[in-house]
């Protein structure tokens, strides 16, 4: 049981007198009755897009990992893209929790029928411990929590729900040898047939630090503490980084690579981008998951967040009104960022809400605003994979763009990433400001207009070209798990799993947007 800070309790008490549903301590929501029709219409449009993508996947690709939405073929991305996703029906597992919150019974039961047939002991590819954890373990455990709880009536066969937990345990039992190292820091790339690995001497910050939520949830649900202990042992090296002088250049902000044999950080290279990102995300989310067991994780997140505001906050010279996060390494700052990094606004907003820190909420909204600008400034209305605001290196052909937009494009691809929609979702749910619903809707309409094919949605090569340049013929499974979920939930009714202002959240989203019940 968490205790509300007094100021927030009073604010909530006052707000509850006038607004009986949800109270927004940080901003006054615009009158919502005028908007109710819009929200329903928009929520239905996202459901339509989800169904369209599911139909194409079911017809041309199921039970492979993903659809090739231009050629109507399929992929098991282990082979095609060198990213290990195992060929265990990634898109189907990733669709489950989204189908649940959309109350799409047909898709839910199609996935439930499929789950018992997956053989997690067999795959031809190397397996990424991180990707497999966030997509498969996260997806199955979320399905289990929702179907054992508020959505129990959606499963045609209640026994199929128990299989989600059995299969989660089966999968973790296959994977857990990865932690059998001198330090307990796991190998990320493993061969489950030989119980071998890729002989890497290091593991990364995010790949090591984004296991703790799923493996802890599995222990809490099964009563077998081994899974949580393995993930916590690995995380212990990240919470107390050594050698300190190298590994933690600013309080809470740490380097990127950790030696598997010694537990020592190999660098002090700091970012909130790919490779580092969800380590910070999970420090806070573990506290939301269980504030008693994970209070020290929250303390580390607060240190990181305060250092980020002090040291990494950066404004483009051409658009000082915008805020992005720089990277830092050994005395120098990097003025570039990624679509992946744009989860940052959502993390600050959640932290601000849960910890009653309006400075974090305000900073989170600044970050959301900057990432939103990466969408509104391009020809397609979709933001790029990588961008920069280093004014000393603007390419000549992008100078006018940099002047107006505040960034220039380093990689113009869009592979159906969710992070901007994710942070906009937090902005709406925590402030109640209707403007964020409009931002999300405009981004969704742009994605639907540019990426949609006859069988699904495809990544594109250039967000700043008419029609997105060309299509890359790949539909990442996170389209189902994340893009569709965040685009939908922002307009959807106030269900118990929706992120809420204050510290009353009883559900927590994993980094793949699979929603887990808090402890
Ligand atoms: C995994 O190990 C097995 C058994 O040693 C081997 O046959 C297979 O080629 C390995 N797989 C990969 C992807 O390296
Ligand atoms: C890792 O090293 C072992 C022992 O030297 C070797 O047999 C194995 O093939 C290596 N695996 C990879 C993926 O390089
Ligand atoms: C940091 O930069 C200094 C020079 O600016 C260099 O001498 C030193 O080797 C660098 N340290 C690391 C760990 O790269
Ligand atoms: C999405 O695209 C389809 C196909 O062009 C169209 O029928 C539908 O109205 C679009 N939805 C939205 C919300 O724009």
XYZ file of C-alpha atoms and ligand atoms in Angstrom:
575
model
C 0.000 0.000 0.000
C 1.479 3.318 -1.062
C 0.826 6.517 0.790
C -0.164 9.570 -1.200
C 1.870 12.681 -0.458
C -0.305 15.139 1.457
C -0.297 17.853 -1.205
C -1.405 15.421 -3.858
C -4.073 13.897 -1.620
C -5.550 17.348 -1.081
C -5.391 18.170 -4.767
C -7.091 14.896 -5.603
C -9.724 15.401 -2.931
C -10.587 18.822 -4.316
C -10.606 17.614 -7.905
C -12.801 14.655 -7.056
C -15.501 17.076 -5.925
C -15.858 18.474 -9.397
C -14.611 15.649 -11.643
C -15.692 12.212 -10.527
C -13.708 10.042 -12.970
C -10.008 10.864 -13.285
C -8.214 13.743 -11.602
C -5.362 15.525 -13.319
C -3.120 17.301 -10.835
C -0.796 18.764 -13.496
C -3.035 20.422 -16.027
C -6.590 21.417 -16.428
C -8.166 19.144 -19.023
C -10.132 20.772 -21.791
C -13.831 20.100 -21.594
C -14.147 16.506 -22.717
C -17.823 16.036 -23.565
C -17.375 17.835 -26.881
C -14.619 15.371 -27.664
C -16.235 12.114 -26.706
C -17.464 11.400 -30.239
C -13.971 12.039 -31.620
C -12.397 9.577 -29.194
C -14.787 6.797 -30.076
C -14.346 7.392 -33.776
C -10.561 7.429 -33.400
C -10.424 4.367 -31.170
C -12.537 2.484 -33.723
C -10.244 3.573 -36.560
C -7.213 2.152 -34.733
C -9.096 -1.091 -34.111
C -9.808 -1.266 -37.833
C -6.094 -0.851 -38.609
C -5.165 -3.559 -36.093
C -7.681 -5.957 -37.624
C -6.377 -5.166 -41.110
C -2.821 -5.997 -40.021
C -3.920 -9.155 -38.230
C -5.895 -10.403 -41.252
C -2.857 -9.995 -43.510
C -0.517 -11.664 -41.038
C -2.975 -14.536 -40.497
C -3.448 -15.061 -44.203
C 0.148 -14.835 -45.424
C 2.544 -15.274 -42.507
C 1.089 -17.012 -39.438
C 2.685 -18.747 -37.537
C 5.955 -17.223 -38.723
C 7.485 -14.272 -36.939
C 6.298 -11.533 -39.236
C 4.583 -10.587 -42.460
C 6.368 -9.155 -45.463
C 3.544 -6.765 -46.211
C 4.469 -5.760 -49.760
C 5.356 -9.169 -51.222
C 2.803 -10.978 -49.016
C 5.514 -13.341 -47.840
C 6.746 -14.038 -44.351
C 9.929 -13.833 -42.355
C 11.499 -15.377 -39.336
C 13.612 -12.380 -38.694
C 16.485 -14.468 -37.388
C 17.240 -15.271 -41.008
C 16.300 -12.111 -42.836
C 17.463 -9.371 -40.546
C 20.088 -10.864 -38.303
C 18.035 -9.896 -35.267
C 17.067 -12.961 -33.348
C 13.388 -13.497 -32.935
C 13.330 -17.248 -33.067
C 10.522 -18.277 -35.417
C 8.068 -18.907 -32.615
C 5.255 -16.723 -34.016
C 6.459 -13.377 -32.688
C 3.647 -11.319 -34.251
C 0.951 -13.592 -32.825
C 2.352 -13.432 -29.285
C 2.909 -9.689 -29.603
C -0.696 -9.139 -30.757
C -2.286 -10.836 -27.748
C -2.210 -8.050 -25.161
C -3.339 -5.464 -27.729
C -6.221 -7.676 -28.892
C -7.161 -8.014 -25.221
C -7.343 -4.307 -24.408
C -9.272 -3.804 -27.681
C -11.582 -6.637 -26.561
C -11.059 -8.390 -29.885
C -12.223 -11.847 -28.833
C -11.606 -13.502 -32.164
C -7.915 -12.604 -32.279
C -7.444 -13.344 -28.570
C -8.721 -16.884 -28.995
C -6.777 -17.469 -32.210
C -3.591 -16.656 -30.310
C -4.620 -18.742 -27.291
C -5.208 -21.721 -29.609
C -1.702 -21.284 -30.999
C 0.301 -20.891 -27.774
C 0.326 -24.577 -26.693
C 1.896 -25.585 -30.020
C 5.050 -23.486 -29.605
C 8.130 -25.580 -28.886
C 10.523 -23.254 -27.120
C 13.228 -25.911 -26.988
C 13.736 -25.735 -30.742
C 15.014 -23.002 -33.029
C 17.580 -22.835 -35.798
C 18.857 -19.422 -34.857
C 20.837 -17.864 -32.089
C 18.437 -16.411 -29.520
C 18.571 -12.942 -28.000
C 17.822 -13.233 -24.297
C 16.620 -9.614 -24.243
C 14.367 -9.727 -27.324
C 12.893 -13.064 -26.304
C 12.205 -11.805 -22.796
C 10.476 -8.560 -23.750
C 8.433 -9.984 -26.642
C 7.566 -13.567 -25.710
C 7.796 -13.669 -21.915
C 6.291 -10.172 -21.695
C 3.532 -11.001 -24.179
C 2.512 -14.279 -22.565
C 2.672 -12.980 -18.985
C 0.605 -9.943 -19.939
C -2.001 -12.182 -21.551
C -2.022 -14.272 -18.402
C -2.434 -11.286 -16.050
C -5.222 -9.701 -18.094
C -7.070 -12.996 -18.613
C -6.786 -14.048 -14.978
C -7.984 -10.585 -14.001
C -10.274 -8.006 -15.594
C -10.603 -9.695 -19.010
C -11.287 -13.253 -17.798
C -14.476 -13.512 -19.824
C -12.610 -13.162 -23.121
C -11.066 -16.645 -23.168
C -13.320 -19.281 -24.688
C -11.338 -22.008 -22.920
C -10.153 -21.018 -19.423
C -7.561 -23.828 -19.492
C -5.836 -22.028 -22.378
C -5.048 -19.182 -19.979
C -3.039 -21.435 -17.674
C -0.980 -22.565 -20.659
C 0.333 -18.985 -20.989
C 2.037 -19.342 -17.626
C 3.215 -22.903 -18.278
C 4.760 -21.793 -21.576
C 6.361 -18.772 -19.909
C 8.014 -21.111 -17.435
C 9.036 -23.483 -20.239
C 10.655 -20.614 -22.102
C 12.486 -19.236 -19.062
C 13.742 -22.727 -18.225
C 15.178 -22.976 -21.739
C 16.833 -19.550 -21.488
C 18.141 -19.504 -17.935
C 21.475 -21.191 -18.645
C 22.469 -17.814 -20.142
C 22.995 -16.527 -16.587
C 25.455 -19.309 -15.778
C 28.569 -17.116 -15.926
C 31.229 -16.232 -13.313
C 29.365 -13.035 -12.378
C 25.768 -13.937 -13.149
C 25.679 -11.313 -15.905
C 24.089 -13.268 -18.762
C 25.241 -13.732 -22.313
C 22.697 -12.081 -24.562
C 23.177 -14.168 -27.713
C 22.725 -17.823 -26.920
C 22.421 -21.141 -28.707
C 19.710 -23.065 -26.893
C 20.586 -26.331 -28.641
C 24.224 -26.426 -27.575
C 23.643 -24.232 -24.512
C 26.427 -22.120 -25.958
C 26.795 -18.443 -26.704
C 28.440 -16.058 -29.138
C 31.599 -15.821 -26.987
C 31.041 -12.150 -26.422
C 33.102 -10.808 -23.516
C 30.504 -8.137 -22.667
C 26.786 -7.592 -22.359
C 25.062 -4.242 -22.862
C 23.321 -1.965 -20.386
C 19.819 -2.372 -21.851
C 20.134 -6.055 -22.733
C 21.258 -6.785 -19.155
C 18.936 -4.318 -17.430
C 15.670 -5.083 -19.239
C 14.995 -8.551 -17.884
C 14.134 -7.725 -14.310
C 10.420 -6.954 -14.747
C 9.490 -10.058 -16.736
C 11.657 -12.485 -14.751
C 10.415 -11.068 -11.436
C 6.798 -11.303 -12.595
C 7.366 -14.942 -13.557
C 8.703 -15.697 -10.079
C 5.832 -13.885 -8.411
C 3.282 -15.835 -10.459
C 4.901 -19.262 -10.143
C 6.223 -18.948 -6.586
C 9.623 -20.106 -7.852
C 12.086 -17.381 -6.837
C 14.903 -18.551 -9.112
C 13.941 -16.376 -12.107
C 13.812 -13.156 -10.100
C 17.070 -13.992 -8.351
C 18.891 -14.524 -11.654
C 17.711 -11.180 -13.066
C 18.391 -9.309 -9.817
C 21.911 -10.696 -9.524
C 22.666 -9.433 -13.043
C 21.063 -6.068 -12.282
C 23.135 -5.669 -9.100
C 26.199 -4.786 -11.222
C 24.214 -2.012 -12.924
C 22.910 -0.562 -9.658
C 26.418 -0.342 -8.215
C 28.569 0.291 -11.295
C 32.316 -0.333 -11.018
C 34.845 1.123 -11.435
C 32.849 4.134 -10.300
C 35.047 6.871 -11.755
C 34.748 5.431 -15.245
C 31.306 3.868 -15.089
C 29.223 6.673 -13.612
C 30.286 10.079 -14.953
C 27.183 11.742 -13.483
C 25.128 10.405 -10.559
C 22.821 7.688 -11.876
C 24.008 7.924 -15.492
C 26.209 4.969 -16.384
C 28.263 3.450 -19.192
C 27.174 1.038 -21.851
C 29.110 -2.250 -21.779
C 29.772 -4.599 -18.874
C 32.391 -7.352 -18.772
C 30.625 -10.677 -18.275
C 33.605 -12.256 -16.504
C 34.321 -9.460 -14.007
C 31.182 -7.305 -13.796
C 33.282 -4.202 -14.533
C 31.960 -1.496 -16.845
C 34.108 -1.074 -19.960
C 33.211 2.555 -20.633
C 31.411 5.607 -19.328
C 29.460 6.359 -22.485
C 26.052 7.728 -21.483
C 22.810 7.916 -23.445
C 19.069 7.295 -23.275
C 19.173 5.799 -26.775
C 19.218 2.289 -28.185
C 21.438 -0.054 -26.154
C 20.933 1.948 -22.951
C 17.314 3.140 -23.011
C 15.207 0.561 -21.220
C 17.701 0.129 -18.356
C 16.538 3.560 -17.132
C 12.922 2.811 -18.052
C 12.873 -0.325 -15.866
C 14.483 1.311 -12.810
C 11.310 3.360 -12.460
C 8.886 0.701 -13.629
C 10.163 -1.756 -11.010
C 9.143 0.779 -8.386
C 5.690 1.047 -9.963
C 5.601 -2.761 -9.984
C 6.451 -3.042 -6.287
C 7.478 0.084 -4.371
C 8.574 -1.853 -1.317
C 10.926 -4.326 -2.938
C 12.282 -1.882 -5.521
C 12.643 1.408 -3.706
C 16.405 1.479 -4.333
C 15.766 1.138 -8.087
C 13.590 4.257 -7.895
C 16.357 6.124 -6.096
C 18.723 5.327 -8.954
C 16.145 6.477 -11.517
C 15.733 9.768 -9.657
C 19.504 10.312 -9.655
C 19.651 9.547 -13.375
C 16.683 11.802 -14.125
C 18.108 14.728 -12.145
C 21.524 14.334 -13.804
C 19.834 14.159 -17.204
C 18.016 17.443 -16.635
C 21.253 19.035 -15.432
C 23.735 17.661 -17.963
C 22.041 16.198 -21.046
C 19.308 18.751 -21.756
C 20.037 20.354 -25.114
C 18.357 22.960 -27.332
C 18.974 23.294 -31.082
C 20.558 26.638 -32.040
C 17.916 27.155 -34.718
C 15.005 26.211 -32.447
C 15.861 27.026 -28.817
C 12.233 26.254 -27.918
C 12.864 22.534 -28.486
C 14.487 20.104 -26.043
C 16.359 16.931 -26.941
C 18.724 14.740 -24.909
C 22.413 14.776 -25.784
C 24.743 11.846 -25.238
C 27.958 12.115 -23.223
C 31.308 10.352 -23.384
C 34.552 11.297 -21.651
C 34.063 15.047 -21.657
C 32.278 15.452 -24.966
C 28.610 15.705 -25.825
C 26.917 14.154 -28.828
C 24.120 16.243 -30.334
C 22.162 13.489 -32.024
C 19.285 11.279 -31.011
C 17.014 8.507 -32.202
C 13.382 7.581 -32.545
C 14.124 4.954 -29.871
C 15.200 7.688 -27.431
C 11.763 9.297 -27.629
C 10.430 6.979 -24.895
C 12.252 9.432 -22.580
C 9.352 11.881 -22.258
C 7.048 9.079 -21.144
C 9.540 7.928 -18.529
C 9.856 11.431 -17.040
C 6.075 11.828 -17.065
C 5.502 8.515 -15.305
C 8.201 9.346 -12.753
C 6.781 12.796 -12.183
C 3.283 11.414 -11.667
C 4.268 8.532 -9.427
C 6.724 10.540 -7.318
C 4.677 13.775 -7.293
C 7.506 15.737 -8.949
C 6.130 18.456 -11.193
C 9.674 19.261 -12.406
C 9.864 15.781 -13.965
C 6.396 16.171 -15.488
C 7.327 19.543 -16.990
C 10.597 18.211 -18.381
C 8.798 15.146 -19.746
C 6.385 17.412 -21.604
C 9.338 19.352 -23.086
C 10.811 16.099 -24.377
C 7.447 14.999 -25.799
C 7.208 18.332 -27.572
C 10.661 17.916 -29.155
C 9.925 14.390 -30.367
C 6.546 15.506 -31.699
C 8.367 18.137 -33.747
C 10.369 15.361 -35.449
C 7.017 14.161 -36.807
C 5.319 17.409 -37.747
C 8.285 18.783 -39.694
C 8.642 16.005 -42.253
C 6.843 15.524 -45.552
C 5.064 12.386 -44.325
C 4.298 13.599 -40.786
C 6.384 10.703 -39.402
C 9.657 11.113 -37.514
C 13.043 9.715 -38.597
C 15.097 6.867 -37.120
C 18.047 9.196 -36.305
C 18.472 12.947 -36.227
C 20.961 15.584 -35.145
C 21.048 19.229 -34.100
C 24.830 19.651 -34.188
C 24.964 23.030 -35.928
C 28.629 22.544 -36.891
C 27.822 19.603 -39.156
C 24.554 20.415 -40.937
C 24.646 18.944 -44.480
C 24.321 21.747 -47.019
C 21.165 20.310 -48.540
C 19.481 20.211 -45.131
C 20.336 23.739 -43.979
C 16.890 25.214 -44.717
C 15.282 22.192 -43.055
C 17.444 22.590 -39.948
C 16.568 26.277 -39.703
C 12.858 25.542 -39.631
C 12.712 22.132 -37.925
C 15.486 22.344 -35.309
C 17.021 19.045 -36.395
C 18.349 17.390 -39.526
C 17.993 13.804 -40.602
C 20.787 11.252 -40.228
C 18.654 8.196 -41.042
C 15.250 8.900 -42.570
C 13.854 5.376 -42.214
C 10.779 4.546 -40.163
C 10.486 0.888 -39.153
C 7.099 1.220 -37.400
C 8.607 2.302 -34.109
C 6.247 3.264 -31.256
C 8.233 5.555 -28.926
C 6.748 8.885 -29.985
C 3.182 7.558 -29.720
C 4.168 6.007 -26.377
C 5.340 9.271 -24.822
C 2.363 11.181 -26.224
C 0.149 8.546 -24.557
C 1.775 9.267 -21.173
C 1.422 13.006 -21.773
C -2.312 12.670 -22.315
C -2.984 10.205 -19.518
C -1.002 12.237 -16.985
C -2.116 15.769 -17.898
C -5.542 15.122 -19.438
C -4.732 17.748 -22.063
C -6.714 16.924 -25.226
C -3.987 18.375 -27.436
C -2.013 15.148 -26.979
C -4.883 13.063 -28.308
C -4.780 15.206 -31.428
C -1.001 14.711 -31.761
C -1.349 10.955 -31.469
C -4.214 10.875 -33.937
C -2.305 12.946 -36.504
C 0.704 10.607 -36.211
C -1.528 7.555 -36.568
C -3.272 8.983 -39.637
C 0.157 9.684 -41.172
C 1.372 6.141 -40.502
C -1.850 4.725 -41.900
C -1.577 6.901 -45.003
C 2.109 6.212 -45.706
C 2.896 2.700 -44.431
C -0.326 0.811 -45.123
C -0.335 -1.937 -47.761
C -3.061 -4.327 -48.929
C -2.033 -6.843 -46.252
C -0.624 -4.765 -43.397
C 1.886 -2.022 -42.641
C 5.443 -1.669 -43.910
C 8.496 0.226 -42.770
C 9.546 3.023 -45.117
C 12.935 4.320 -46.210
C 12.514 8.116 -46.094
C 10.083 9.983 -43.857
C 10.945 13.220 -45.625
C 10.052 12.071 -49.144
C 6.633 11.947 -50.760
C 5.060 8.564 -49.978
C 7.933 7.767 -47.604
C 10.461 6.992 -50.341
C 9.986 3.249 -50.709
C 8.674 0.443 -48.538
C 11.097 -1.955 -46.852
C 8.602 -4.851 -47.008
C 8.890 -5.640 -43.312
C 6.266 -5.470 -40.579
C 7.976 -5.625 -37.199
C 6.017 -7.516 -34.560
C 6.039 -4.404 -32.364
C 3.515 -2.870 -34.747
C 0.988 -5.139 -33.027
C 2.337 -4.854 -29.481
C 3.115 -1.150 -29.330
C 2.095 1.113 -32.221
C -1.482 -0.155 -32.297
C -1.763 -0.287 -28.500
C -0.573 3.250 -27.736
C -2.504 4.688 -30.701
C -5.638 2.979 -29.367
C -5.353 3.426 -25.597
C -5.026 7.205 -25.760
C -8.605 7.391 -27.102
C -9.979 4.365 -25.241
C -12.135 4.381 -22.072
C -10.642 4.620 -18.558
C -9.927 0.942 -17.944
C -7.900 -0.107 -14.915
C -4.741 -0.785 -16.973
C -4.637 2.761 -18.335
C -1.747 4.859 -16.993
C -3.103 7.239 -14.365
C -1.894 10.446 -12.784
C -0.776 10.045 -9.173
C 0.607 6.861 -7.710
C -2.453 4.653 -8.084
C -1.183 2.639 -11.057
C -1.862 -1.067 -10.506
C -0.542 -2.128 -13.938
C 2.812 -1.494 -15.580
C 3.764 -1.588 -19.285
C 6.894 -3.542 -20.143
C 9.231 -1.995 -22.711
C 7.281 -3.765 -25.477
C 3.950 -2.345 -24.145
C 2.830 -5.663 -22.691
C 0.804 -4.740 -19.621
C 1.617 -6.595 -16.405
C -0.276 -6.530 -13.131
C 1.702 -4.825 -10.374
C 2.697 -7.012 -7.439
C 23.783 -24.255 -32.162
O 24.449 -25.405 -31.708
C 24.156 -26.549 -32.472
C 24.753 -27.756 -31.743
O 26.119 -27.552 -31.479
C 24.704 -26.350 -33.871
O 24.439 -27.495 -34.660
C 24.017 -25.141 -34.473
O 24.579 -24.842 -35.753
C 24.179 -23.924 -33.585
N 23.315 -22.866 -34.098
C 23.761 -21.669 -34.469
C 22.756 -20.729 -35.026
O 24.932 -21.357 -34.347
C 32.813 -19.979 -28.951
O 34.036 -20.551 -28.522
C 34.007 -21.961 -28.508
C 35.307 -22.452 -27.849
O 36.403 -21.797 -28.369
C 33.842 -22.468 -29.939
O 33.788 -23.868 -29.965
C 32.531 -21.914 -30.506
O 32.382 -22.272 -31.866
C 32.488 -20.409 -30.386
N 31.156 -19.959 -30.759
C 30.923 -18.947 -31.581
C 29.495 -18.630 -31.888
O 31.818 -18.317 -32.095
C 39.369 10.652 -22.282
O 39.905 11.710 -23.033
C 41.248 12.021 -22.738
C 41.692 13.202 -23.552
O 40.678 14.120 -23.693
C 42.135 10.833 -23.047
O 43.450 11.113 -22.664
C 41.609 9.617 -22.295
O 42.352 8.488 -22.691
C 40.151 9.399 -22.581
N 39.671 8.325 -21.740
C 39.002 7.301 -22.227
C 38.535 6.287 -21.250
O 38.722 7.189 -23.404
C -6.504 4.068 -43.112
O -6.308 3.706 -44.470
C -7.409 3.029 -45.050
C -6.994 2.590 -46.444
O -6.561 3.661 -47.177
C -8.624 3.927 -45.040
O -9.736 3.226 -45.559
C -8.902 4.366 -43.619
O -9.973 5.293 -43.609
C -7.684 5.013 -43.017
N -7.925 5.361 -41.632
C -7.654 6.570 -41.170
C -7.989 6.795 -39.745
O -7.172 7.452 -41.831
